[in-house]
PDB file of C-alpha atoms in Angstrom:
ATOM      1  CA  UNK F 565      23.617  -9.176 -11.071  1.00 42.00           C
ATOM      2  CA  UNK F 566      26.865  -7.392 -12.889  1.00 41.00           C
ATOM      3  CA  UNK F 567      26.602  -4.943 -15.131  1.00 47.00           C
ATOM      4  CA  UNK F 568      28.726  -7.441 -17.896  1.00 43.00           C
ATOM      5  CA  UNK F 569      25.502  -9.725 -17.463  1.00 49.00           C
ATOM      6  CA  UNK F 570      23.091  -6.720 -18.406  1.00 70.00           C
ATOM      7  CA  UNK F 571      21.090  -7.205 -21.662  1.00 84.00           C
ATOM      8  CA  UNK F 572      17.524  -5.855 -22.869  1.00 91.00           C
ATOM      9  CA  UNK F 573      15.627  -9.269 -21.564  1.00 92.00           C
ATOM     10  CA  UNK F 574      17.225  -8.480 -18.103  1.00 92.00           C
ATOM     11  CA  UNK F 575      15.793  -4.695 -17.851  1.00 93.00           C
ATOM     12  CA  UNK F 576      12.071  -6.402 -19.569  1.00 94.00           C
ATOM     13  CA  UNK F 577      11.651  -8.247 -16.697  1.00 95.00           C
ATOM     14  CA  UNK F 578      10.797  -5.543 -14.454  1.00 95.00           C
ATOM     15  CA  UNK F 579       8.323  -4.175 -17.025  1.00 95.00           C
ATOM     16  CA  UNK F 580       5.669  -5.892 -15.491  1.00 97.00           C
ATOM     17  CA  UNK F 581       3.601  -4.759 -12.069  1.00 96.00           C
ATOM     18  CA  UNK F 582       3.444  -7.580 -10.329  1.00 97.00           C
ATOM     19  CA  UNK F 583       7.149  -7.815 -10.216  1.00 97.00           C
ATOM     20  CA  UNK F 584       7.554  -4.547  -8.800  1.00 97.00           C
ATOM     21  CA  UNK F 585       5.054  -5.334  -6.077  1.00 97.00           C
ATOM     22  CA  UNK F 586       7.473  -8.504  -5.242  1.00 97.00           C
ATOM     23  CA  UNK F 587      10.552  -6.594  -5.306  1.00 96.00           C
ATOM     24  CA  UNK F 588       8.991  -3.939  -2.631  1.00 94.00           C
ATOM     25  CA  UNK F 589       7.323  -7.105  -0.278  1.00 95.00           C
ATOM     26  CA  UNK F 590      11.185  -8.505  -0.837  1.00 95.00           C
ATOM     27  CA  UNK F 591      12.622  -5.208   0.215  1.00 91.00           C
ATOM     28  CA  UNK F 592      10.249  -4.963   3.242  1.00 89.00           C
ATOM     29  CA  UNK F 593       9.820  -8.389   4.559  1.00 90.00           C
ATOM     30  CA  UNK F 594      13.528  -9.462   3.419  1.00 89.00           C
ATOM     31  CA  UNK F 595      12.496 -13.139   2.369  1.00 93.00           C
ATOM     32  CA  UNK F 596       9.124 -14.465   1.464  1.00 95.00           C
ATOM     33  CA  UNK F 597       7.859 -17.498  -0.154  1.00 96.00           C
ATOM     34  CA  UNK F 598       5.476 -17.267  -2.921  1.00 96.00           C
ATOM     35  CA  UNK F 599       2.535 -18.325  -0.616  1.00 95.00           C
ATOM     36  CA  UNK F 600       3.547 -15.385   1.574  1.00 95.00           C
ATOM     37  CA  UNK F 601       3.487 -13.325  -1.591  1.00 97.00           C
ATOM     38  CA  UNK F 602      -0.026 -14.464  -2.753  1.00 97.00           C
ATOM     39  CA  UNK F 603      -1.493 -13.916   0.857  1.00 97.00           C
ATOM     40  CA  UNK F 604      -0.063 -10.248   0.958  1.00 96.00           C
ATOM     41  CA  UNK F 605      -0.890  -9.186  -2.815  1.00 96.00           C
ATOM     42  CA  UNK F 606      -3.729 -10.557  -3.234  1.00 96.00           C
ATOM     43  CA  UNK F 607      -2.478 -12.983  -6.315  1.00 97.00           C
ATOM     44  CA  UNK F 608      -2.216 -16.782  -6.666  1.00 97.00           C
ATOM     45  CA  UNK F 609       0.782 -18.625  -5.590  1.00 96.00           C
ATOM     46  CA  UNK F 610       1.316 -19.742  -9.228  1.00 96.00           C
ATOM     47  CA  UNK F 611       0.990 -16.535 -10.167  1.00 97.00           C
ATOM     48  CA  UNK F 612       3.696 -15.079  -7.702  1.00 97.00           C
ATOM     49  CA  UNK F 613       5.855 -18.234  -8.136  1.00 96.00           C
ATOM     50  CA  UNK F 614       6.376 -17.416 -11.924  1.00 97.00           C
ATOM     51  CA  UNK F 615       7.195 -14.094 -11.294  1.00 97.00           C
ATOM     52  CA  UNK F 616       9.430 -14.779  -8.623  1.00 97.00           C
ATOM     53  CA  UNK F 617      11.152 -17.180 -10.764  1.00 96.00           C
ATOM     54  CA  UNK F 618      11.373 -14.534 -13.806  1.00 97.00           C
ATOM     55  CA  UNK F 619      13.242 -12.163 -11.074  1.00 97.00           C
ATOM     56  CA  UNK F 620      15.661 -14.914  -9.889  1.00 96.00           C
ATOM     57  CA  UNK F 621      16.139 -16.060 -14.017  1.00 96.00           C
ATOM     58  CA  UNK F 622      17.360 -12.448 -14.411  1.00 95.00           C
ATOM     59  CA  UNK F 623      19.306 -11.967 -11.219  1.00 94.00           C
ATOM     60  CA  UNK F 624      16.738  -9.519  -9.096  1.00 96.00           C
ATOM     61  CA  UNK F 625      16.417 -12.198  -6.720  1.00 96.00           C
ATOM     62  CA  UNK F 626      17.565 -15.561  -5.168  1.00 96.00           C
ATOM     63  CA  UNK F 627      16.880 -18.614  -3.337  1.00 93.00           C
ATOM     64  CA  UNK F 628      17.408 -17.656   0.478  1.00 93.00           C
ATOM     65  CA  UNK F 629      18.328 -20.572   3.227  1.00 89.00           C
ATOM     66  CA  UNK F 630      15.923 -22.209   4.818  1.00 84.00           C
ATOM     67  CA  UNK F 631      12.371 -23.475   3.636  1.00 74.00           C
ATOM     68  CA  UNK F 632      10.610 -26.567   3.690  1.00 74.00           C
ATOM     69  CA  UNK F 633       9.516 -28.615   1.026  1.00 67.00           C
ATOM     70  CA  UNK F 634       7.892 -26.207  -2.310  1.00 73.00           C
ATOM     71  CA  UNK F 635       8.291 -23.514   0.210  1.00 85.00           C
ATOM     72  CA  UNK F 636      10.877 -21.604  -1.143  1.00 90.00           C
ATOM     73  CA  UNK F 637      11.920 -18.412   0.343  1.00 95.00           C
ATOM     74  CA  UNK F 638      13.622 -15.827  -1.659  1.00 96.00           C
ATOM     75  CA  UNK F 639      15.406 -12.714  -1.193  1.00 94.00           C
ATOM     76  CA  UNK F 640      16.622  -9.533  -3.504  1.00 94.00           C
ATOM     77  CA  UNK F 641      20.310  -9.573  -4.477  1.00 93.00           C
ATOM     78  CA  UNK F 642      20.339  -5.887  -4.247  1.00 90.00           C
ATOM     79  CA  UNK F 643      18.017  -3.289  -3.151  1.00 84.00           C
ATOM     80  CA  UNK F 644      18.674  -1.162  -5.827  1.00 85.00           C
ATOM     81  CA  UNK F 645      18.038  -1.696  -9.486  1.00 88.00           C
ATOM     82  CA  UNK F 646      19.382  -0.339 -12.367  1.00 88.00           C
ATOM     83  CA  UNK F 647      17.206   0.979 -15.305  1.00 91.00           C
ATOM     84  CA  UNK F 648      19.555   2.514 -17.354  1.00 89.00           C
ATOM     85  CA  UNK F 649      19.845   0.890 -20.981  1.00 89.00           C
ATOM     86  CA  UNK F 650      23.019   2.886 -21.831  1.00 87.00           C
ATOM     87  CA  UNK F 651      25.035   0.651 -23.895  1.00 87.00           C
ATOM     88  CA  UNK F 652      22.352  -1.911 -24.806  1.00 88.00           C
ATOM     89  CA  UNK F 653      21.480  -0.833 -27.933  1.00 89.00           C
ATOM     90  CA  UNK F 654      17.908   0.154 -29.487  1.00 90.00           C
ATOM     91  CA  UNK F 655      16.782  -2.826 -27.515  1.00 89.00           C
ATOM     92  CA  UNK F 656      18.105  -1.924 -24.429  1.00 91.00           C
ATOM     93  CA  UNK F 657      16.499   1.994 -24.887  1.00 92.00           C
ATOM     94  CA  UNK F 658      13.330   0.525 -25.587  1.00 94.00           C
ATOM     95  CA  UNK F 659      13.809  -1.989 -22.781  1.00 94.00           C
ATOM     96  CA  UNK F 660      14.578   0.695 -20.198  1.00 94.00           C
ATOM     97  CA  UNK F 661      11.559   2.790 -21.367  1.00 95.00           C
ATOM     98  CA  UNK F 662       9.077   0.117 -20.238  1.00 95.00           C
ATOM     99  CA  UNK F 663      10.867  -0.646 -16.935  1.00 95.00           C
ATOM    100  CA  UNK F 664      10.622   2.748 -16.532  1.00 95.00           C
ATOM    101  CA  UNK F 665       7.172   3.615 -17.008  1.00 96.00           C
ATOM    102  CA  UNK F 666       6.058   0.157 -15.542  1.00 96.00           C
ATOM    103  CA  UNK F 667       8.097   1.420 -12.178  1.00 95.00           C
ATOM    104  CA  UNK F 668       6.679   4.868 -12.349  1.00 96.00           C
ATOM    105  CA  UNK F 669       3.143   3.782 -12.184  1.00 96.00           C
ATOM    106  CA  UNK F 670       3.928   1.836  -9.624  1.00 95.00           C
ATOM    107  CA  UNK F 671       5.750   4.259  -7.390  1.00 94.00           C
ATOM    108  CA  UNK F 672       2.460   6.413  -7.950  1.00 95.00           C
ATOM    109  CA  UNK F 673       0.337   4.189  -7.123  1.00 94.00           C
ATOM    110  CA  UNK F 674       1.972   3.596  -4.560  1.00 93.00           C
ATOM    111  CA  UNK F 675       2.102   7.048  -3.690  1.00 93.00           C
ATOM    112  CA  UNK F 676      -1.692   7.883  -3.912  1.00 94.00           C
ATOM    113  CA  UNK F 677      -2.231   5.090  -1.680  1.00 93.00           C
ATOM    114  CA  UNK F 678      -0.663   6.261   1.238  1.00 92.00           C
ATOM    115  CA  UNK F 679      -1.697   9.638   0.543  1.00 93.00           C
ATOM    116  CA  UNK F 680      -5.309   8.603   0.986  1.00 94.00           C
ATOM    117  CA  UNK F 681      -4.378   7.117   4.030  1.00 94.00           C
ATOM    118  CA  UNK F 682      -2.405   9.857   5.529  1.00 93.00           C
ATOM    119  CA  UNK F 683      -5.365  11.313   7.627  1.00 93.00           C
ATOM    120  CA  UNK F 684      -5.347   7.928   9.560  1.00 95.00           C
ATOM    121  CA  UNK F 685      -1.587   8.543  10.514  1.00 94.00           C
ATOM    122  CA  UNK F 686      -0.835   9.928  13.928  1.00 94.00           C
ATOM    123  CA  UNK F 687       0.153  13.743  13.672  1.00 95.00           C
ATOM    124  CA  UNK F 688       3.967  13.107  14.350  1.00 95.00           C
ATOM    125  CA  UNK F 689       3.914  11.025  11.019  1.00 94.00           C
ATOM    126  CA  UNK F 690       1.786  13.496   9.196  1.00 93.00           C
ATOM    127  CA  UNK F 691       4.307  16.433  10.198  1.00 94.00           C
ATOM    128  CA  UNK F 692       7.152  14.197   9.084  1.00 94.00           C
ATOM    129  CA  UNK F 693       6.105  13.419   5.452  1.00 93.00           C
ATOM    130  CA  UNK F 694       6.685  15.944   2.403  1.00 92.00           C
ATOM    131  CA  UNK F 695       5.010  15.970  -0.824  1.00 90.00           C
ATOM    132  CA  UNK F 696       6.519  18.886  -2.944  1.00 91.00           C
ATOM    133  CA  UNK F 697       7.731  20.008  -5.958  1.00 92.00           C
ATOM    134  CA  UNK F 698       9.711  22.992  -7.662  1.00 93.00           C
ATOM    135  CA  UNK F 699      10.617  23.992 -11.261  1.00 94.00           C
ATOM    136  CA  UNK F 700      13.250  25.867 -11.721  1.00 95.00           C
ATOM    137  CA  UNK F 701      16.362  26.630 -14.210  1.00 95.00           C
ATOM    138  CA  UNK F 702      19.505  25.020 -13.603  1.00 96.00           C
ATOM    139  CA  UNK F 703      22.531  24.003 -15.586  1.00 97.00           C
ATOM    140  CA  UNK F 704      23.241  20.406 -16.655  1.00 96.00           C
ATOM    141  CA  UNK F 705      26.000  20.691 -13.885  1.00 97.00           C
ATOM    142  CA  UNK F 706      24.120  21.856 -11.123  1.00 97.00           C
ATOM    143  CA  UNK F 707      20.957  19.836 -11.910  1.00 97.00           C
ATOM    144  CA  UNK F 708      23.834  17.055 -11.453  1.00 96.00           C
ATOM    145  CA  UNK F 709      24.674  18.767  -8.062  1.00 97.00           C
ATOM    146  CA  UNK F 710      21.264  18.360  -6.748  1.00 96.00           C
ATOM    147  CA  UNK F 711      20.620  14.955  -8.333  1.00 95.00           C
ATOM    148  CA  UNK F 712      23.580  13.749  -6.217  1.00 96.00           C
ATOM    149  CA  UNK F 713      22.619  15.185  -3.477  1.00 96.00           C
ATOM    150  CA  UNK F 714      19.126  14.041  -3.539  1.00 95.00           C
ATOM    151  CA  UNK F 715      20.723  10.530  -3.956  1.00 92.00           C
ATOM    152  CA  UNK F 716      22.942  11.108  -0.806  1.00 95.00           C
ATOM    153  CA  UNK F 717      20.454  11.559   1.412  1.00 94.00           C
ATOM    154  CA  UNK F 718      18.066   8.737  -0.231  1.00 90.00           C
ATOM    155  CA  UNK F 719      20.513   6.218   0.500  1.00 90.00           C
ATOM    156  CA  UNK F 720      21.549   7.090   3.803  1.00 92.00           C
ATOM    157  CA  UNK F 721      19.639   4.630   5.820  1.00 92.00           C
ATOM    158  CA  UNK F 722      19.545   2.013   2.943  1.00 88.00           C
ATOM    159  CA  UNK F 723      21.664  -0.477   5.008  1.00 88.00           C
ATOM    160  CA  UNK F 724      19.084  -0.791   7.304  1.00 87.00           C
ATOM    161  CA  UNK F 725      17.207  -2.709   4.284  1.00 83.00           C
ATOM    162  CA  UNK F 726      19.939  -5.975   4.288  1.00 80.00           C
ATOM    163  CA  UNK F 727      20.913  -5.002   8.210  1.00 85.00           C
ATOM    164  CA  UNK F 728      17.338  -5.121  10.399  1.00 85.00           C
ATOM    165  CA  UNK F 729      19.433  -5.034  13.525  1.00 90.00           C
ATOM    166  CA  UNK F 730      20.038  -1.204  12.544  1.00 93.00           C
ATOM    167  CA  UNK F 731      16.389  -0.643  12.635  1.00 92.00           C
ATOM    168  CA  UNK F 732      15.916   1.385  15.764  1.00 95.00           C
ATOM    169  CA  UNK F 733      12.827   1.296  18.010  1.00 95.00           C
ATOM    170  CA  UNK F 734       9.688   2.897  16.594  1.00 94.00           C
ATOM    171  CA  UNK F 735      10.993   2.922  12.994  1.00 94.00           C
ATOM    172  CA  UNK F 736       8.461   2.190   9.999  1.00 93.00           C
ATOM    173  CA  UNK F 737       8.596   1.350   6.487  1.00 90.00           C
ATOM    174  CA  UNK F 738       8.997   4.817   4.701  1.00 91.00           C
ATOM    175  CA  UNK F 739       9.542   5.025   0.593  1.00 90.00           C
ATOM    176  CA  UNK F 740      11.710   7.881  -0.169  1.00 90.00           C
ATOM    177  CA  UNK F 741      11.305   8.577  -4.154  1.00 89.00           C
ATOM    178  CA  UNK F 742      13.221  11.231  -5.940  1.00 90.00           C
ATOM    179  CA  UNK F 743      13.125  12.055  -9.254  1.00 90.00           C
ATOM    180  CA  UNK F 744      14.849  15.014 -11.092  1.00 91.00           C
ATOM    181  CA  UNK F 745      14.007  16.109 -15.119  1.00 91.00           C
ATOM    182  CA  UNK F 746      14.982  18.098 -17.565  1.00 93.00           C
ATOM    183  CA  UNK F 747      12.318  19.831 -19.747  1.00 92.00           C
ATOM    184  CA  UNK F 748      12.817  19.545 -23.161  1.00 91.00           C
ATOM    185  CA  UNK F 749      14.358  22.188 -25.318  1.00 89.00           C
ATOM    186  CA  UNK F 750      11.868  25.188 -26.279  1.00 84.00           C
ATOM    187  CA  UNK F 751      10.640  24.676 -30.039  1.00 78.00           C
ATOM    188  CA  UNK F 752      11.923  28.385 -30.769  1.00 69.00           C
ATOM    189  CA  UNK F 753      14.641  29.836 -29.363  1.00 57.00           C
ATOM    190  CA  UNK F 754      14.432  32.519 -26.076  1.00 56.00           C
ATOM    191  CA  UNK F 755      14.697  36.215 -27.225  1.00 55.00           C
ATOM    192  CA  UNK F 756      17.217  37.313 -24.181  1.00 54.00           C
ATOM    193  CA  UNK F 757      17.867  40.538 -25.588  1.00 49.00           C
ATOM    194  CA  UNK F 758      16.551  43.962 -24.436  1.00 47.00           C
TER     195      UNK F 758
END
């Protein structure tokens, strides 16, 4: 999907929890059919088929080669989704907000599930994971530098999603979720005087 073809409806297509689960499954497995999605996600084939078709309609996925009869395999068109409503007017802003909220709910749910299962992991995997946060004061430029550095780190191995031959032995699927945010301005000006 190109930036020129984006509109609020494109973003609104991502404002559904099952669609994020489908995107995750596609990213994890490369290609999937509605039947595979239903089996993995505990949904009906009809529901998975419907939501896969919506994702395809708005350019997030496409039919992959192969498949037999009605078993159409699907694949992502890009491993990254743009959730920005910039330049799409008020409707785009609302659609972006809806997509972002569903995405965050999905991420938090996935993170909670993995944390609940952490004790079942071998020690070396437990030691390799992290969950942390920090609040500090930065300028907009400094925050931009932090965000750029985190993006660079998070994208360092993303090519393994599209080229599975680059996955080394012993590797497992890992989710790297990053977020930076700025607090709203204070209601009253801070007194920095003596």
